[in-house]
Structures are given as C-alpha cells and as structure tokens.
GROMACS .gro file of C-alpha atoms in nm:
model
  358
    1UNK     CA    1   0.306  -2.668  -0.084
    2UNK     CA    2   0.454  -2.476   0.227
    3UNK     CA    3   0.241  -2.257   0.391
    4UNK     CA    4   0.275  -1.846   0.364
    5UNK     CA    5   0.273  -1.623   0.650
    6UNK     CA    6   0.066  -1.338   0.670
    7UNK     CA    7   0.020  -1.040   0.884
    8UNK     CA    8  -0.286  -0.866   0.854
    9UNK     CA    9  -0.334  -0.493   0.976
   10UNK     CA   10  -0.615  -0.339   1.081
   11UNK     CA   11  -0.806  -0.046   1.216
   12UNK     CA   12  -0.901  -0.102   1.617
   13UNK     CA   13  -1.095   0.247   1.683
   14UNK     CA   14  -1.336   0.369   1.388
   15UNK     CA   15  -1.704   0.457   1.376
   16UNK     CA   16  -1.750   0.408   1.766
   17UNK     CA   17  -1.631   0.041   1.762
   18UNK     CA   18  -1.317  -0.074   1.909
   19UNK     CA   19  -1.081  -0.381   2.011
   20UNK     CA   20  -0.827  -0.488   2.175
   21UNK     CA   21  -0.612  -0.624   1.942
   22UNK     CA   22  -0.523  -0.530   1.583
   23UNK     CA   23  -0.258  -0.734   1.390
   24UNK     CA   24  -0.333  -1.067   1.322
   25UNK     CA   25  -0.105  -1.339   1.190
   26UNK     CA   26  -0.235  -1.612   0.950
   27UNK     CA   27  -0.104  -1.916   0.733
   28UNK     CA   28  -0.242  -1.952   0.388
   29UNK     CA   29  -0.196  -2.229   0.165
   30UNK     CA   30  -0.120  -2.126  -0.154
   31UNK     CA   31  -0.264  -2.402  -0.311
   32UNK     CA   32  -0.631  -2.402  -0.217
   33UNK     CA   33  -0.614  -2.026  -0.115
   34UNK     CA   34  -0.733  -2.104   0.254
   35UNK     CA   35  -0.631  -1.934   0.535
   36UNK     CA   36  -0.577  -2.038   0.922
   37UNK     CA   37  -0.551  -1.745   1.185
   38UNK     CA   38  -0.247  -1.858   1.405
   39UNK     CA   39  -0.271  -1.567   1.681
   40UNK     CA   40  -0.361  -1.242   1.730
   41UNK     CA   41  -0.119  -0.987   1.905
   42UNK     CA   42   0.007  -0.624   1.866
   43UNK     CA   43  -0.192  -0.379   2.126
   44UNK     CA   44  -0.134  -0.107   1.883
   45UNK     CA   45  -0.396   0.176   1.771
   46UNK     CA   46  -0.554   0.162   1.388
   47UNK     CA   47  -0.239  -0.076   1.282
   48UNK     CA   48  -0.343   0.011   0.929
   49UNK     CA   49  -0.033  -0.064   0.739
   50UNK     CA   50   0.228  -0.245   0.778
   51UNK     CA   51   0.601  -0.307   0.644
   52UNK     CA   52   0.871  -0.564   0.757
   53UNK     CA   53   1.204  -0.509   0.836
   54UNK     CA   54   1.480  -0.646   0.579
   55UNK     CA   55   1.532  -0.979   0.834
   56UNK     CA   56   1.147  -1.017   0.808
   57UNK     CA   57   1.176  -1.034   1.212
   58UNK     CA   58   1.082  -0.682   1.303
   59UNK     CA   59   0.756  -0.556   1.223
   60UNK     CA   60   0.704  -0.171   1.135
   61UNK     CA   61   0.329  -0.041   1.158
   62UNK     CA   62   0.158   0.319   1.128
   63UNK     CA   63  -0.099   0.428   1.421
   64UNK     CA   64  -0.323   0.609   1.224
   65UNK     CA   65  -0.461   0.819   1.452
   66UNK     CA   66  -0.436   1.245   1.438
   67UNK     CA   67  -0.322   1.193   1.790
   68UNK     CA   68  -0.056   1.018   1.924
   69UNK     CA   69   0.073   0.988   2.272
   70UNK     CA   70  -0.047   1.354   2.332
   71UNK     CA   71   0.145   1.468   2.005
   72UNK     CA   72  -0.029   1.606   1.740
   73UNK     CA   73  -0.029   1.361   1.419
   74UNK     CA   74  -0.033   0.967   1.436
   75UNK     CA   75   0.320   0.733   1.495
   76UNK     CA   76   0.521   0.459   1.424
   77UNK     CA   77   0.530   0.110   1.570
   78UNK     CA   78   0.840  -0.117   1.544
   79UNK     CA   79   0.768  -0.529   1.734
   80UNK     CA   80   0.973  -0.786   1.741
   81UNK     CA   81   0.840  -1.068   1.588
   82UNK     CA   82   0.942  -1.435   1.719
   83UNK     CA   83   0.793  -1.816   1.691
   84UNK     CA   84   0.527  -1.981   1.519
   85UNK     CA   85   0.242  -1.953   1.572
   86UNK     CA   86   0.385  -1.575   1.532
   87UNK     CA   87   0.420  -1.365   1.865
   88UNK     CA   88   0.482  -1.010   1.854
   89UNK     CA   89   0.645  -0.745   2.099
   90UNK     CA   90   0.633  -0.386   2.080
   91UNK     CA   91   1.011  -0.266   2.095
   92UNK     CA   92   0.917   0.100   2.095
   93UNK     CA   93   0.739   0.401   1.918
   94UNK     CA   94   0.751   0.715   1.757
   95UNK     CA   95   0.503   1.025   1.675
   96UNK     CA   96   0.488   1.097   1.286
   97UNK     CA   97   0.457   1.485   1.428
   98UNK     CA   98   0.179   1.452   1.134
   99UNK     CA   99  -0.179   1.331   1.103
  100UNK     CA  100  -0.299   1.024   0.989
  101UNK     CA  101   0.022   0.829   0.873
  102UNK     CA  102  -0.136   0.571   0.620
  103UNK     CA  103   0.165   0.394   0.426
  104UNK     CA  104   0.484   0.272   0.565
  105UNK     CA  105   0.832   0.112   0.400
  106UNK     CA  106   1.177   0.039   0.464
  107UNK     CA  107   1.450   0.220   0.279
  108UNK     CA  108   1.693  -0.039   0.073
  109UNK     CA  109   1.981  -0.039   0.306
  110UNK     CA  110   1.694  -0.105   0.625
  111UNK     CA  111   1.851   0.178   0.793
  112UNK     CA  112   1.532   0.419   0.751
  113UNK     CA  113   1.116   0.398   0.770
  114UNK     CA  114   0.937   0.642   0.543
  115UNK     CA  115   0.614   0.720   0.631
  116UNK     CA  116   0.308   0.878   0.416
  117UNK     CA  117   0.093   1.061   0.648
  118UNK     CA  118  -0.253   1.160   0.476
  119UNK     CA  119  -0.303   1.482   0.690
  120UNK     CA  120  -0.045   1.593   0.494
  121UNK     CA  121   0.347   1.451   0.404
  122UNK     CA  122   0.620   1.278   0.461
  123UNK     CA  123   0.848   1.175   0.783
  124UNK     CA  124   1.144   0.947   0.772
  125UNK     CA  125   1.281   0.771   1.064
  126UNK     CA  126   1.627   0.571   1.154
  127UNK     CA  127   1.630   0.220   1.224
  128UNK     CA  128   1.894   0.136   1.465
  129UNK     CA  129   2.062  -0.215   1.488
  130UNK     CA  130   1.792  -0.372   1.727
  131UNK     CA  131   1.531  -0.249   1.482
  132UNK     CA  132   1.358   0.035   1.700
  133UNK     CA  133   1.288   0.314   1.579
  134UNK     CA  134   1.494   0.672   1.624
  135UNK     CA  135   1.334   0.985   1.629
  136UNK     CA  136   1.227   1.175   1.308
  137UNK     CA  137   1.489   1.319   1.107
  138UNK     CA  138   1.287   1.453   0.835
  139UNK     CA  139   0.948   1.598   0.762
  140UNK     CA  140   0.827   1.717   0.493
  141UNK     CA  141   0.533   1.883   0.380
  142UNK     CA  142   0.438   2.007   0.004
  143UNK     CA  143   0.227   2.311  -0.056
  144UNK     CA  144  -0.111   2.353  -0.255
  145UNK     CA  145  -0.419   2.207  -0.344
  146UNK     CA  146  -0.569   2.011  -0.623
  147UNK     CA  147  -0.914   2.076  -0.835
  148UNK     CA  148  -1.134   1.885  -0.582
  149UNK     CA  149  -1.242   2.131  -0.278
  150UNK     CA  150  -1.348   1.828  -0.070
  151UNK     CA  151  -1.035   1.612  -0.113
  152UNK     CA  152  -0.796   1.833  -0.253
  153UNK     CA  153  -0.793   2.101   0.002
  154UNK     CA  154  -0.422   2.060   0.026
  155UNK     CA  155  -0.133   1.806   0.061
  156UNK     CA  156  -0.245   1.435   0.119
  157UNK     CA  157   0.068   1.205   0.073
  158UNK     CA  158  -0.074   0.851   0.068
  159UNK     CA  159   0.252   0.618  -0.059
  160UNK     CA  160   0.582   0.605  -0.092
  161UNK     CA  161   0.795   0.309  -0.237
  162UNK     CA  162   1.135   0.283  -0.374
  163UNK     CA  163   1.212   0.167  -0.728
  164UNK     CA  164   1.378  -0.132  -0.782
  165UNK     CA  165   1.706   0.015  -0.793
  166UNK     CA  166   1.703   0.168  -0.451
  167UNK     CA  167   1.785   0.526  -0.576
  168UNK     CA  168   1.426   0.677  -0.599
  169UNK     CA  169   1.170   0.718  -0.388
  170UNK     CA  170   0.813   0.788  -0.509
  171UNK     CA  171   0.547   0.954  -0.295
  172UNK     CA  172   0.177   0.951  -0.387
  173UNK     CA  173   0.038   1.311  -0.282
  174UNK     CA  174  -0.357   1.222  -0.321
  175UNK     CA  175  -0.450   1.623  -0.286
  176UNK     CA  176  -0.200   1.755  -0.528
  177UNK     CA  177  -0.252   1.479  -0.815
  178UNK     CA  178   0.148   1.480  -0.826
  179UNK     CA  179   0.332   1.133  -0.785
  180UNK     CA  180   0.683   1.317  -0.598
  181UNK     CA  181   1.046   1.189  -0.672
  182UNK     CA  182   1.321   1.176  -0.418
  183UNK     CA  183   1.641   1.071  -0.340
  184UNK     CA  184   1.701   0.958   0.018
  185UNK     CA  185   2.027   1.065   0.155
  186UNK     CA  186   2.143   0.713   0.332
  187UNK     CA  187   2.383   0.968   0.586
  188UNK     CA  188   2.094   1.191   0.741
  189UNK     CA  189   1.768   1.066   0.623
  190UNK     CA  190   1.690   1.320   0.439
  191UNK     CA  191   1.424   1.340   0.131
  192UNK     CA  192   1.585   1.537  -0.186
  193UNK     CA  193   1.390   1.681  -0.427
  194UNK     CA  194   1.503   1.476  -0.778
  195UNK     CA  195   1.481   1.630  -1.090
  196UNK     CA  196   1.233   1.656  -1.237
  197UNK     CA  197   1.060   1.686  -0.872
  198UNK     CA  198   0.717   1.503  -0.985
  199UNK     CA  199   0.503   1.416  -1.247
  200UNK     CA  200   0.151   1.534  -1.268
  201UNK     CA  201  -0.170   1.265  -1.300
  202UNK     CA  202  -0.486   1.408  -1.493
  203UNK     CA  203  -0.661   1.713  -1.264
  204UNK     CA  204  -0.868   1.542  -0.977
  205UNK     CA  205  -0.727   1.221  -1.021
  206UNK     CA  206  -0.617   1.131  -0.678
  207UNK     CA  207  -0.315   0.916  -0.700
  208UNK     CA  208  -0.278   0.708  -0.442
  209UNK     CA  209  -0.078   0.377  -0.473
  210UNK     CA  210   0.219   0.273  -0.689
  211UNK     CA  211   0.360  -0.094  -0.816
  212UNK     CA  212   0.604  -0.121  -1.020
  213UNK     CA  213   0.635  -0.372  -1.300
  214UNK     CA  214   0.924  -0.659  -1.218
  215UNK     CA  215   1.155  -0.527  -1.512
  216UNK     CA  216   1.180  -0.169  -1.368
  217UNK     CA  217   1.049  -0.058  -1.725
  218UNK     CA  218   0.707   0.094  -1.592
  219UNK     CA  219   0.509   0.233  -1.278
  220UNK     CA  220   0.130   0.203  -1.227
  221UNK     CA  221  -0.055   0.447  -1.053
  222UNK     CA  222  -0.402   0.361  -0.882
  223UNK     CA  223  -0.580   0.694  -0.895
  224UNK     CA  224  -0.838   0.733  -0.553
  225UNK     CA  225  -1.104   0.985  -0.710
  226UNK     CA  226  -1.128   0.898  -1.025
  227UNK     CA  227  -1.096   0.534  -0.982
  228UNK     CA  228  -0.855   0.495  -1.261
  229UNK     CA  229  -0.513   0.327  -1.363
  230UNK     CA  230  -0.198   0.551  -1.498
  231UNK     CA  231   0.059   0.391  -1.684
  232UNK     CA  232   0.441   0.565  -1.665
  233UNK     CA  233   0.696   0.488  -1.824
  234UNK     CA  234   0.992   0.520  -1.593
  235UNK     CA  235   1.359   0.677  -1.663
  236UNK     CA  236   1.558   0.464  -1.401
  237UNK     CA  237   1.873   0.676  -1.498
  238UNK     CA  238   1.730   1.057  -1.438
  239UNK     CA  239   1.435   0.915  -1.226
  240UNK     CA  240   1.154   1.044  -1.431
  241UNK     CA  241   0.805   0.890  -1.488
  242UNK     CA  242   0.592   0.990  -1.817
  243UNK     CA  243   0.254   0.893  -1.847
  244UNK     CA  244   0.159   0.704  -2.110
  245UNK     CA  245  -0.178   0.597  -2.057
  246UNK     CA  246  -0.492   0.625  -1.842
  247UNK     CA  247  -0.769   0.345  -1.808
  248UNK     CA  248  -1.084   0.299  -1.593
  249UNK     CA  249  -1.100   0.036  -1.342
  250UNK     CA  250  -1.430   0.044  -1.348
  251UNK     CA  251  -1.721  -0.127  -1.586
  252UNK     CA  252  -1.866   0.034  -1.866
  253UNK     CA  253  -2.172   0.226  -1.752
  254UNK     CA  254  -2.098   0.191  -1.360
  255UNK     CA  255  -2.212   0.546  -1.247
  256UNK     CA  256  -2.225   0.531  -0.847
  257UNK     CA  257  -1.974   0.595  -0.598
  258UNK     CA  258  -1.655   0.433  -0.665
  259UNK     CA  259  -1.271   0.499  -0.559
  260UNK     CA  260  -0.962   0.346  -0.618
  261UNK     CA  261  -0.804   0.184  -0.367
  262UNK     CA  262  -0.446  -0.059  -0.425
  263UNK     CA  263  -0.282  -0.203  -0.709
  264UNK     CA  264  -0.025  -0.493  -0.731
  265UNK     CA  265   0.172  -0.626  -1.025
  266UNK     CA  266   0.171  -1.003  -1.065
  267UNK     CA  267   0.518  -1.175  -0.989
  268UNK     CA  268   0.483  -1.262  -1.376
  269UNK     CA  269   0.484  -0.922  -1.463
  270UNK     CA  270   0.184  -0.989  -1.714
  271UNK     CA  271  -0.116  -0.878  -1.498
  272UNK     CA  272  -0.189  -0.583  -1.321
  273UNK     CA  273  -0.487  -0.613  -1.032
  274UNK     CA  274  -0.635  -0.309  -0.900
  275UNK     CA  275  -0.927  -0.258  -0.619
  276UNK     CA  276  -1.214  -0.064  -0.638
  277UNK     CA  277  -1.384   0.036  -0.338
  278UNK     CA  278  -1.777   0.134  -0.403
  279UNK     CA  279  -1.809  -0.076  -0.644
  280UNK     CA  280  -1.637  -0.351  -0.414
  281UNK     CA  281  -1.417  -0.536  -0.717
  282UNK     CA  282  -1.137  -0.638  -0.838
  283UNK     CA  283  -1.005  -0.501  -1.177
  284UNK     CA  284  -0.724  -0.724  -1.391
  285UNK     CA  285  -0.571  -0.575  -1.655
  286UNK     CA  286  -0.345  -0.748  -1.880
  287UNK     CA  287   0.012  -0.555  -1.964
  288UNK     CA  288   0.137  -0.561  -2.282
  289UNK     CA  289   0.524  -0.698  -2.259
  290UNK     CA  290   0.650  -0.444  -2.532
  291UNK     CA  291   0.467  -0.101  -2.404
  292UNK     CA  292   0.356  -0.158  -2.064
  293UNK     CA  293   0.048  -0.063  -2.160
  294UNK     CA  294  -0.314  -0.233  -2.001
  295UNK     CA  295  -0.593  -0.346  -2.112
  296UNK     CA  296  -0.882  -0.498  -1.900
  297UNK     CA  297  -0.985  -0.825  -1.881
  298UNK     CA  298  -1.208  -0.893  -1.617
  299UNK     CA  299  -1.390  -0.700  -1.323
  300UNK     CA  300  -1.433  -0.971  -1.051
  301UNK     CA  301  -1.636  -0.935  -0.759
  302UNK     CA  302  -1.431  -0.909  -0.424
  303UNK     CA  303  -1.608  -1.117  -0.217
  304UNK     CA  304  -1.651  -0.829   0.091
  305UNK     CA  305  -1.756  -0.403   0.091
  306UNK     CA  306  -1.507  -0.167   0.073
  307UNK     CA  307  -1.175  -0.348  -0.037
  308UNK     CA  308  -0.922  -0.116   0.098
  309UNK     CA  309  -0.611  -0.398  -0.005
  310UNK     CA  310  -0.495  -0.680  -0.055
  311UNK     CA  311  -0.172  -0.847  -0.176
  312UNK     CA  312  -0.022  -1.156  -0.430
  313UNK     CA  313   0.183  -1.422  -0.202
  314UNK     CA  314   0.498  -1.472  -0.360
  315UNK     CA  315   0.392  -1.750  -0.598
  316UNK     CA  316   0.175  -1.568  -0.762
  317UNK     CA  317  -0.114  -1.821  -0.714
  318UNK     CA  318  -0.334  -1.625  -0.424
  319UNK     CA  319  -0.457  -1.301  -0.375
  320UNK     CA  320  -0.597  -1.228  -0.058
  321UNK     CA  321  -0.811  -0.903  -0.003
  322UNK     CA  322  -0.899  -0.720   0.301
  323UNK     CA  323  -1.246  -0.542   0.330
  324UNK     CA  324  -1.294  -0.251   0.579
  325UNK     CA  325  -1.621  -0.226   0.632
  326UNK     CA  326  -1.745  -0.605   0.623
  327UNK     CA  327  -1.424  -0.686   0.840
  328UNK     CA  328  -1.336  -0.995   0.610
  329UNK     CA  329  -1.087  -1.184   0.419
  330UNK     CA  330  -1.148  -1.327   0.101
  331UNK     CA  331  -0.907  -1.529  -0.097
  332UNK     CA  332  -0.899  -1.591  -0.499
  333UNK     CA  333  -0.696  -1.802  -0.682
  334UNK     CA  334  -0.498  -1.648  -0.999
  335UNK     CA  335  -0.574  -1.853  -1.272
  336UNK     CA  336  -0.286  -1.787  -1.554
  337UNK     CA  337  -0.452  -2.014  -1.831
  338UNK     CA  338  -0.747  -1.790  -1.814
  339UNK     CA  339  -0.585  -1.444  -1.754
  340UNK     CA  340  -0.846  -1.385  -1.461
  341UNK     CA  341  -0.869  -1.456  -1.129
  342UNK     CA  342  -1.120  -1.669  -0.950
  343UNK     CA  343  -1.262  -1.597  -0.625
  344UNK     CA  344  -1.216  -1.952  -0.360
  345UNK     CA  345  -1.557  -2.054  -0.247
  346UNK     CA  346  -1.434  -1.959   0.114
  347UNK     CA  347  -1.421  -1.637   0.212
  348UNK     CA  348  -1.235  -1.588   0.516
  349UNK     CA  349  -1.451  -1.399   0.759
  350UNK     CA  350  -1.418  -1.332   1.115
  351UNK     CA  351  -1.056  -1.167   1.088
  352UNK     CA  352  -1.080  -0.826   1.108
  353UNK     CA  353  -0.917  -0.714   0.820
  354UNK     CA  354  -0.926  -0.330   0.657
  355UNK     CA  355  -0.560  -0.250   0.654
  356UNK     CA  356  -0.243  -0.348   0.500
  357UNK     CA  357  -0.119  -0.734   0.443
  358UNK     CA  358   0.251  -0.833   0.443
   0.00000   0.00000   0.00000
C-alpha cells in the first residue's frame, strides 16, 4: 500500500518550553498504521494548524501567538513545500491583526485563507499566484458573550470550513455558542453575513469544530465546554443548519474535567469520531444513513493526554491523533467489521505533536 504523507503542526513556545522547529513531516503506512518521521523543518512560532494549498505544494500555517512581529494578534505562514523526504521554505507572512489565530483553510477557488483567531474573529487573506500571502482584506469581529463568565467573556471564533458546495462558510464562535454562516465574496474577500446569519448550540456549549458528512446532508458540531456532539441538518440551498440532536461524547457517569476537542467524519460517511480532551479518548459514533443522527458505540482510549486532534488518511483505514501535553502520536486502525476503532500497539512518541495534521 503506498505510503501517506503527513504534516504535523505543533506548538514551539508554551509553558516555558521551547524548540526550534515545529512542523514535522511523516510517512504512514496505512496498512499497519506506523509512522516514519522523514524531516523536520518550518522555523515558525506555535505552527498549530495547518491547511494546504489546492496544488498540495504550498503549506499555510497559523502562529498562534497574541503577538506577532510587533503587531498585536498572531499571523499567517505560507512555505513552499518541495521533495521527499519533504523540505519546506517560508515564502512570506502576515499578522492576523487578531490574537491567537487557531484554525486555518483555503477558500474553494484557492484564491483566499480564512483564519479563526480565538482572541476573537475572523481575517481573510488573498493568495496570489506564487501562493504567498497578501495582506488582510477582511476582519471581522462579532459582539457579545455567552453564559460561561470564564470562557464566554466574549467572541472566540475557533473554525471555519466551507461546505461542500463552496458557497458557505461556517465559523465556530466558541464564546457566543453560535456556529456563523457566510458567503465569501470571491472579488474582495469579503465575509457576508448569510441569512439566516447563525444557528445557536445549547447555552454554554462551546462549539468548536465542524465536519461535514460526505453527502452534504448534515454538519456535526464538536461542542468544547460541554464536551458534546450536535447534529444539523443542513439547507445547502438557503445555507441554514437546524439542530437535530445533541449527544455526549463522554461515558456514562464520567464526572471530571473533560472538553471537546475535534471531530472527523469517516470517508464512508457511516462513523463519526470525536476527541475528548480530560478524559483523553476517542468517541465513535455510528450515523444513521436516513437521519444523520448518532449513536455511540465505543469510547476508546487515545493512547496520549490531552488529544487536541487528529485526522482519517484518505482510505479511511488510520487515524492518527496528536496529544499536547504528552507530545505524542498515536495511531489506530479503523476496523469497519467491528464499527470501532482499534488503537496499533505502537504509539508514535517522540514527535512533538499538539496541533493540526494534514
């Protein structure tokens, strides 16, 4: 089976630690679920997510930081990527002109990056031909606050993606328990308010991540605070999202800390796969083909603390998660005839993981 590249992101300067080097580039084999580090490469602050350009040969990647290059608020990375084992070299970068950008993708037409910035919203930037990045053209900030005086104390955008037709985008705001819907205008970059504008999650939810399902039919929403799963149905003519159901991620009984964390459809479309940090797991749900509704199967252990994401490889065989604070890999195999998925007795330690894989 040929090999998959991956690109793992990760956070350079937290809690007093620091190194040199954040993105690292890896080959897994899909069919035993190990993984090889090829190189390591990108001299680029708290790389924490990461997005690839439509050619797959430029790599995009938020600085989260809530100061970059003596501008308030984090920035933007675009590298060119070139050979195997993968090299990478920085091309240029922009400041988000907001804190803590946290979630980064490419429009469609690859002629924008949209940027989530958890201090507060959203900043789009043009691509240009040779894949560097223009200045912002947009940012955008929402107003209020949510029911949770810690975390909700205003705006925290935390995602946006685009649904599979290209004509929406849908931004996460963590503090205002609102999932936002956009259109981007493809001439100036520019976010448009759809309507409806949003759709609201249950108070103190904290959604943070979206996945749509393969058919286009329904969006998931991983909820950060209250380490739950929403189910929307999803208008793709008006570009509105109902919920229809909310589930825990979590075990029966499980009363500590926990918080939701990503969420990925398989290629399949049958399982859903959330993470849940705290209680350091991974939650599979299976969807029902008619309603798009979940139930959950299993609540696997995810081999590492604090799984802030991970991703499916394009089979559909692998997951691979990526802990923050034990700064591991681990890889499971998805086992169809069982609707679970297995961890791989090898748990691929000593890359530095914590942020987003491509």
């Amino acid at each position: 089976m040929t090999p998959q590249r991956v690109i793992i992101g990760t956070y350079t300067h937290q809690e007093g630690s620091a190194r040199e080097k954040g993105l690292y580039a890896l080959a897994l084999d899909p069919a035993t679920g190990q993984l090889e580090c090829e190189s390591v490469f990108g001299e680029i602050v708290n790389p924490s997510y990461l997005a690839l350009s439509k050619s797959n040969d430029v790599l995009y990647a938020v600085c989260e930081l809530g100061e970059f290059g003596g501008v308030p608020g984090g920035g933007l990375s675009a590298l060119r990527l070139s050979g195997h084992p993968r090299n990478a070299t920085l091309i240029n970068a922009q400041p988000t002109h907001d804190s803590w950008p946290c979630h980064v993708t490419i429009s469609p037409s690859g002629k924008w990056a949209l940027v989530a910035n958890y201090g507060g919203g959203l900043t789009v930037f043009p691509i240009r031909p040779d894949g560097s990045l223009g200045e912002a053209v947009c940012n955008l900030r929402q107003q209020g606050r949510g029911t949770d005086p810690e975390r909700q104390d205003g705006p925290h955008a935390h995602s946006i993606v685009f649904d599979p037709s290209g004509r929406f985008a849908l931004a996460c705001d963590l503090g205002l328990d609102r999932v936002f819907i956009f259109r981007l205008d493809e001439t100036t970059g520019q976010l448009i308010a759809n309507e409806p504008a949003w759709m609201m999650t249950e108070p103190g939810a904290g959604p943070r991540h979206t996945a749509f399902h393969p058919g286009g039919r329904w969006l998931y929403v991983v909820n950060e605070l209250s380490s739950t799963v929403t189910a929307c149905a999803f208008d793709a003519e008006r570009g509105a999202l109902t919920p229809v159901q909310t589930v825990s991620a979590l075990p029966a009984g499980f009363k500590d800390w926990a918080s939701g964390a990503a969420v990925r459809v398989a290629p399949s479309g049958r399982f859903l796969y959330t993470s849940n940090r705290g209680h350091d797991s991974i939650a599979v749900f299976a969807i029902d083909a008619e309603t798009g509704g979940l139930t959950r199967l299993t609540v696997t252990p995810a081999g590492g603390k604090t799984p802030r994401d991970f991703a499916i490889d394009p089979t559909g065989r692998c997951l691979i998660v990526a802990h923050q604070n034990s700064d591991s890999l681990a890889t499971f195999l998805i086992d169809p005839g069982d609707r679970d998925a297995h961890p791989h007795r090898r748990a691929c330690r000593g890359a530095p993981a914590g942020g987003g894989a491509v």
